[in-house]
PDB file of C-alpha atoms in Angstrom:
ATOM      1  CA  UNK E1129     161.752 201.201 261.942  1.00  0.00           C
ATOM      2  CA  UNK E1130     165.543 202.169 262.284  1.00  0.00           C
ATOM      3  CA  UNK E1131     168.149 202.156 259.816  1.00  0.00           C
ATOM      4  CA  UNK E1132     170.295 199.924 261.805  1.00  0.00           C
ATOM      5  CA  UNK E1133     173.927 201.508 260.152  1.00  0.00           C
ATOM      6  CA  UNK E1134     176.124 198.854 260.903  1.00  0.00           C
ATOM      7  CA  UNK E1135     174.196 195.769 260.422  1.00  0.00           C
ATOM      8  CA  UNK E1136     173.880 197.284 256.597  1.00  0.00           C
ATOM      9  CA  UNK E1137     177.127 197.685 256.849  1.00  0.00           C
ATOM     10  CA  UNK E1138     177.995 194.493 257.807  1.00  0.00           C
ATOM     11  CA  UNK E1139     176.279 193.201 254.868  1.00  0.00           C
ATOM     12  CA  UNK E1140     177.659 195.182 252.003  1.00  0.00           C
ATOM     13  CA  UNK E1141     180.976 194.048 253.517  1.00  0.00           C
ATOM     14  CA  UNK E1142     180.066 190.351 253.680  1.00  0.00           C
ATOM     15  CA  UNK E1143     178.367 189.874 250.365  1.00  0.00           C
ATOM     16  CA  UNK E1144     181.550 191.814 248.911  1.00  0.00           C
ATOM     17  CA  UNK E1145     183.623 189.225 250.754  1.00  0.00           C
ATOM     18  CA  UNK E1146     181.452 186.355 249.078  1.00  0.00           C
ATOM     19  CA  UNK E1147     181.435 188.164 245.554  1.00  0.00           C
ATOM     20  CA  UNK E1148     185.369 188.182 246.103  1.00  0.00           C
ATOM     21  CA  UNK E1149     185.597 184.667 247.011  1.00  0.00           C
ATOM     22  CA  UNK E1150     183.393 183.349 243.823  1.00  0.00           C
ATOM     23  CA  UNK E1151     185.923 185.462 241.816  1.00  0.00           C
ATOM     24  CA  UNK E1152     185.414 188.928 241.532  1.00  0.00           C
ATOM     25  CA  UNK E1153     187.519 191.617 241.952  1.00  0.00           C
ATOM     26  CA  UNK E1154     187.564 192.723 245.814  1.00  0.00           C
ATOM     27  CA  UNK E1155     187.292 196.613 245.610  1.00  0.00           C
ATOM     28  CA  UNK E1156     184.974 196.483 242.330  1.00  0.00           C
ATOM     29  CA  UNK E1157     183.171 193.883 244.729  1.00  0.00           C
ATOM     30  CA  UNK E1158     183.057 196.517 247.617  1.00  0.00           C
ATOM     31  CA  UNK E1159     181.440 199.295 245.681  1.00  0.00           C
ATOM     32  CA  UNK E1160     179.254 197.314 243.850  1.00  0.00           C
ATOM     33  CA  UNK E1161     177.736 196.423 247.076  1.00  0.00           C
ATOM     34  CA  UNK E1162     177.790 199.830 248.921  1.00  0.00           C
ATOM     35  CA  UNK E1163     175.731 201.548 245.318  1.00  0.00           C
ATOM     36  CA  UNK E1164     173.406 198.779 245.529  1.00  0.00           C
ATOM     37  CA  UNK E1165     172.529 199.302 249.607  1.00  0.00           C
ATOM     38  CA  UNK E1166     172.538 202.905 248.570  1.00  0.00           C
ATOM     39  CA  UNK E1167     169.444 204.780 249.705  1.00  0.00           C
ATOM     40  CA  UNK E1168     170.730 207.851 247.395  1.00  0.00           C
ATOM     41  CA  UNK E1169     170.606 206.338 244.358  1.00  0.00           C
ATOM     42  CA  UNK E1170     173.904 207.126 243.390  1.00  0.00           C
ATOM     43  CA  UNK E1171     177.097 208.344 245.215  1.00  0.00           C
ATOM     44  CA  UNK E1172     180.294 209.763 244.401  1.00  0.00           C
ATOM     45  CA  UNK E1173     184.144 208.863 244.732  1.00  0.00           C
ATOM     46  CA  UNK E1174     184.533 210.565 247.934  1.00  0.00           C
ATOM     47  CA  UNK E1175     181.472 209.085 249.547  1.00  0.00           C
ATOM     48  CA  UNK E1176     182.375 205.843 248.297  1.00  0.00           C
ATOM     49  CA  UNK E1177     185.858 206.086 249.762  1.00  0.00           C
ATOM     50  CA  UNK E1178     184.368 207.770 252.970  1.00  0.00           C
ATOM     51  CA  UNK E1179     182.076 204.972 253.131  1.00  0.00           C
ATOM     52  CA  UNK E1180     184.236 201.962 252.413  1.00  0.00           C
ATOM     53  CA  UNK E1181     187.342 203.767 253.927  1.00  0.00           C
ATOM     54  CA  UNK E1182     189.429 203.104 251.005  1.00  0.00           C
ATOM     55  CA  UNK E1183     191.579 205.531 248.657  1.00  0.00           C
ATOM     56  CA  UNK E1184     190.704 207.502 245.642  1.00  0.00           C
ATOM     57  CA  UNK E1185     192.534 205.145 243.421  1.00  0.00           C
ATOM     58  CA  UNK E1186     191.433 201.982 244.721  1.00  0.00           C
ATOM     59  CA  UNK E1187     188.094 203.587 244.486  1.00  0.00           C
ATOM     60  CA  UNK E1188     188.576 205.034 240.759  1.00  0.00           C
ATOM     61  CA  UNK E1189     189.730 201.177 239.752  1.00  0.00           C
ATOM     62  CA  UNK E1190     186.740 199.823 241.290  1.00  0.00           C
ATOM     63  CA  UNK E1191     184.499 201.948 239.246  1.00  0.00           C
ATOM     64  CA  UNK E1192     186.722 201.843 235.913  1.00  0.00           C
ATOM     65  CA  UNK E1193     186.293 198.305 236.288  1.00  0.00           C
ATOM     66  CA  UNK E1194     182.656 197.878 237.280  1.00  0.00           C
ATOM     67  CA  UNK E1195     181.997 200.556 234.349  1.00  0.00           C
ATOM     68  CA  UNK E1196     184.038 198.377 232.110  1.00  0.00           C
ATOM     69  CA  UNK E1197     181.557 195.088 232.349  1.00  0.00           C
ATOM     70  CA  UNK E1198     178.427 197.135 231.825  1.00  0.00           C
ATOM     71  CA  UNK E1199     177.712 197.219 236.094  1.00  0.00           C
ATOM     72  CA  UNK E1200     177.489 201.141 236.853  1.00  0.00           C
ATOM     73  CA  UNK E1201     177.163 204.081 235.186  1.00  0.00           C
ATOM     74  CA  UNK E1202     179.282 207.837 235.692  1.00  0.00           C
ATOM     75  CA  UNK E1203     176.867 210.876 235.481  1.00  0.00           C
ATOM     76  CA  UNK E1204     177.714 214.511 235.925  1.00  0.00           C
ATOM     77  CA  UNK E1205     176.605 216.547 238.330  1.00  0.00           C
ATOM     78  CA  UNK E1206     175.325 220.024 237.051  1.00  0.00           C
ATOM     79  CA  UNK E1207     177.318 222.387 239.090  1.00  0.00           C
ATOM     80  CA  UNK E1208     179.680 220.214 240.224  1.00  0.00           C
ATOM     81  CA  UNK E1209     183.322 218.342 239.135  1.00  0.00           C
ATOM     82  CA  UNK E1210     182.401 215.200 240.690  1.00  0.00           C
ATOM     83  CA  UNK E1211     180.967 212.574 239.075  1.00  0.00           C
ATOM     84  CA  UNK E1212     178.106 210.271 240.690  1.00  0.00           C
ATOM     85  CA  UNK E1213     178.384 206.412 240.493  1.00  0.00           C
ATOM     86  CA  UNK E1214     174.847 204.643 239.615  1.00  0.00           C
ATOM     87  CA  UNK E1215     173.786 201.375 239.182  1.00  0.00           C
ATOM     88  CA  UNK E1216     171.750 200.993 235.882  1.00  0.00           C
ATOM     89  CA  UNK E1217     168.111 199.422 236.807  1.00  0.00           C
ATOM     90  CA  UNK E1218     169.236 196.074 235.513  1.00  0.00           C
ATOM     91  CA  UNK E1219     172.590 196.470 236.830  1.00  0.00           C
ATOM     92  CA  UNK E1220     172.586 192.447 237.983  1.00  0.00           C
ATOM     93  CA  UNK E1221     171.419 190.527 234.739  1.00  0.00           C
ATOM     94  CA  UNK E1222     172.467 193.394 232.986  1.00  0.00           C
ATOM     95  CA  UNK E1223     176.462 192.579 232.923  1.00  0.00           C
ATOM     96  CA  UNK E1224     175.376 189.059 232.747  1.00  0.00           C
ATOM     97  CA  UNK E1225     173.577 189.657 229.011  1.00  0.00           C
ATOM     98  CA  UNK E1226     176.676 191.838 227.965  1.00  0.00           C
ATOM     99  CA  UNK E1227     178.804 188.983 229.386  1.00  0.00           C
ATOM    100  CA  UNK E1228     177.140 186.568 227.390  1.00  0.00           C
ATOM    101  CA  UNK E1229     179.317 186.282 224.282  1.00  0.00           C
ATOM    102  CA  UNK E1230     182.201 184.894 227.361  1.00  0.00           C
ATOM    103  CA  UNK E1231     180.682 181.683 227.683  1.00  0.00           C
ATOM    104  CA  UNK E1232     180.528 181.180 223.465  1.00  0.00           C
ATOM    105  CA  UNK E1233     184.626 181.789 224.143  1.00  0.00           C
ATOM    106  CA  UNK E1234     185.381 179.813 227.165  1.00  0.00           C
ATOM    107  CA  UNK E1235     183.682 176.610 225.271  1.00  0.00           C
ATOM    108  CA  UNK E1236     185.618 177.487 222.293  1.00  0.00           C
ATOM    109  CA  UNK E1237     188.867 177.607 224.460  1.00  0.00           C
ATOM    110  CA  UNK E1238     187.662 173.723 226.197  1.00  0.00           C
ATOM    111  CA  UNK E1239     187.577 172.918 222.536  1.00  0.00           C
ATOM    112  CA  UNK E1240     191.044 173.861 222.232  1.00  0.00           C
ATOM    113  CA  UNK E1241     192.079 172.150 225.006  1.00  0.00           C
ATOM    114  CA  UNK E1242     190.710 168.613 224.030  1.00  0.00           C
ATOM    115  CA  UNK E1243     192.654 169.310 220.487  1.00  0.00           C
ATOM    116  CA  UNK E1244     195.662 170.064 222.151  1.00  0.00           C
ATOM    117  CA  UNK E1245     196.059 167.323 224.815  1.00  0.00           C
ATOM    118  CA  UNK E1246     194.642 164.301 221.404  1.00  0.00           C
ATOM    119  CA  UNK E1247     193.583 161.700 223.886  1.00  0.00           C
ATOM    120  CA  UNK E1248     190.111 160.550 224.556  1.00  0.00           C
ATOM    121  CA  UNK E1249     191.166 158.650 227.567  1.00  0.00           C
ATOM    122  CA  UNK E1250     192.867 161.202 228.956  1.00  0.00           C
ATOM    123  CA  UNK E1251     191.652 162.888 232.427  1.00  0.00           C
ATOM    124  CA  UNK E1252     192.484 166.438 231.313  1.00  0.00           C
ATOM    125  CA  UNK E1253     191.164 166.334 227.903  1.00  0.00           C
ATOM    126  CA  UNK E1254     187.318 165.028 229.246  1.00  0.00           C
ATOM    127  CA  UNK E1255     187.277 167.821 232.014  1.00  0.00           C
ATOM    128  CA  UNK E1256     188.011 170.281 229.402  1.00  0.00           C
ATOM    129  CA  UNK E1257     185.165 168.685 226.854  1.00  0.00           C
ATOM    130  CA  UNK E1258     182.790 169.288 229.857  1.00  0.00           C
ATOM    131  CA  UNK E1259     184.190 172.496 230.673  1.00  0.00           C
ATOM    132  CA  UNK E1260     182.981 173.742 226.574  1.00  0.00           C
ATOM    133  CA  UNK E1261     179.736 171.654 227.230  1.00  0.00           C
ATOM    134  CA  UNK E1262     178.531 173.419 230.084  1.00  0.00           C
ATOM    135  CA  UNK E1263     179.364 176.874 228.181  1.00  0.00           C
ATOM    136  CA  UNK E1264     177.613 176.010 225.697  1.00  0.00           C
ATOM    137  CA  UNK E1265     174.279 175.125 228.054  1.00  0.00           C
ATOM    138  CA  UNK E1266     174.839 178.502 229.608  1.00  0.00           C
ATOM    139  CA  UNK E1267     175.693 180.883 225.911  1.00  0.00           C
ATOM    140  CA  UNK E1268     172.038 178.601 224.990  1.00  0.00           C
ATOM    141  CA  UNK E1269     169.773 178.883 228.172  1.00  0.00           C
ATOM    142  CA  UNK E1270     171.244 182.757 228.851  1.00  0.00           C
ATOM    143  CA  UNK E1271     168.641 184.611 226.848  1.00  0.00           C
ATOM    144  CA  UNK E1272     165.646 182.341 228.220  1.00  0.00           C
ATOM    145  CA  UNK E1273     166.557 183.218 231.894  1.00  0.00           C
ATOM    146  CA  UNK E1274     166.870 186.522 231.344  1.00  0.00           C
ATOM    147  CA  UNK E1275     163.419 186.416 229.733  1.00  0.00           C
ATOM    148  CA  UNK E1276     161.943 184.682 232.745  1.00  0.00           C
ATOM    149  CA  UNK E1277     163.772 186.855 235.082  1.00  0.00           C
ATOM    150  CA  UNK E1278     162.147 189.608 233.333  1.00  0.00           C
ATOM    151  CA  UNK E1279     158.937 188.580 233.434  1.00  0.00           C
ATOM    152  CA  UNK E1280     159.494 187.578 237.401  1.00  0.00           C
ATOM    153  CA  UNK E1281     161.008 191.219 238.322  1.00  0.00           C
ATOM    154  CA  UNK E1282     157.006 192.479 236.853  1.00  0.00           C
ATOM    155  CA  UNK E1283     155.423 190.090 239.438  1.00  0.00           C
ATOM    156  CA  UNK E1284     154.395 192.649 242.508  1.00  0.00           C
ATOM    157  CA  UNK E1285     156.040 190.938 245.839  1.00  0.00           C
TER     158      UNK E1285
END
């Protein structure tokens, strides 16, 4: 069958554009997509900005950033001054079990809120009391759906 180039294209570029709009950073978004369609298992700055046709500092951000929360990894290249961008093989839960401690935070900061604003009835303070509940749900069912997903990613498709 055909590598059809653009239709992969198209969809590193659209689930980038849906990444973005559920909140992540657009660039970091971009590459994270184009290393994961990767058939080479790892590219480099230039390809990356080749590929996504963006600069060398929009593309050294991207991968600062994605490097920052745990998403890809830098290696050297033996004989060579660039670097090559990788995804780690559990690149997608990955960043969400290193992430984990966030959600422990964000309740505490709903918490905060509902002290702050004193008012039981108030409309605020009960969105921000829900807001630290479902944290909480997340920081406590986290480590059980990473165990499941585990256990599904062994399952032969």
């Amino acid at each position: 069958m055909a590598r059809d180039e653009q239709a992969l294209h198209d969809v590193v570029e659209h689930s980038a554009a849906i990444l973005t709009a559920a909140g992540f950073p657009k660039m970091p978004a971009r590459v994270l997509m184009a290393l994961t369609a990767s058939e080479a298992g790892g590219l480099t700055a230039q390809e990356l900005s080749e590929q996504l046709g963006a600069s060398a500092a929009a593309i050294s951000g991207a991968v600062r950033y994605l490097q920052t929360i745990g998403i890809v990894r830098r290696l050297s290249q033996n004989g060579s001054r660039r670097d090559r961008y990788e995804l780690p093989e559990n690149a997608w839960y990955g960043a969400l079990a290193t992430e984990s401690p966030i959600y422990g935070v964000l309740a505490a900061q709903g918490d905060a809120g509902v002290a702050a604003i004193d008012d039981p009835s108030s409309v605020g303070s009960a969105r921000l009391a829900e807001m630290a509940r479902f944290y909480r749900f997340l920081e406590r069912r986290m480590p059980q759906l990473l165990e499941e997903w585990e256990a599904e990613r062994r399952i032969p498709e």
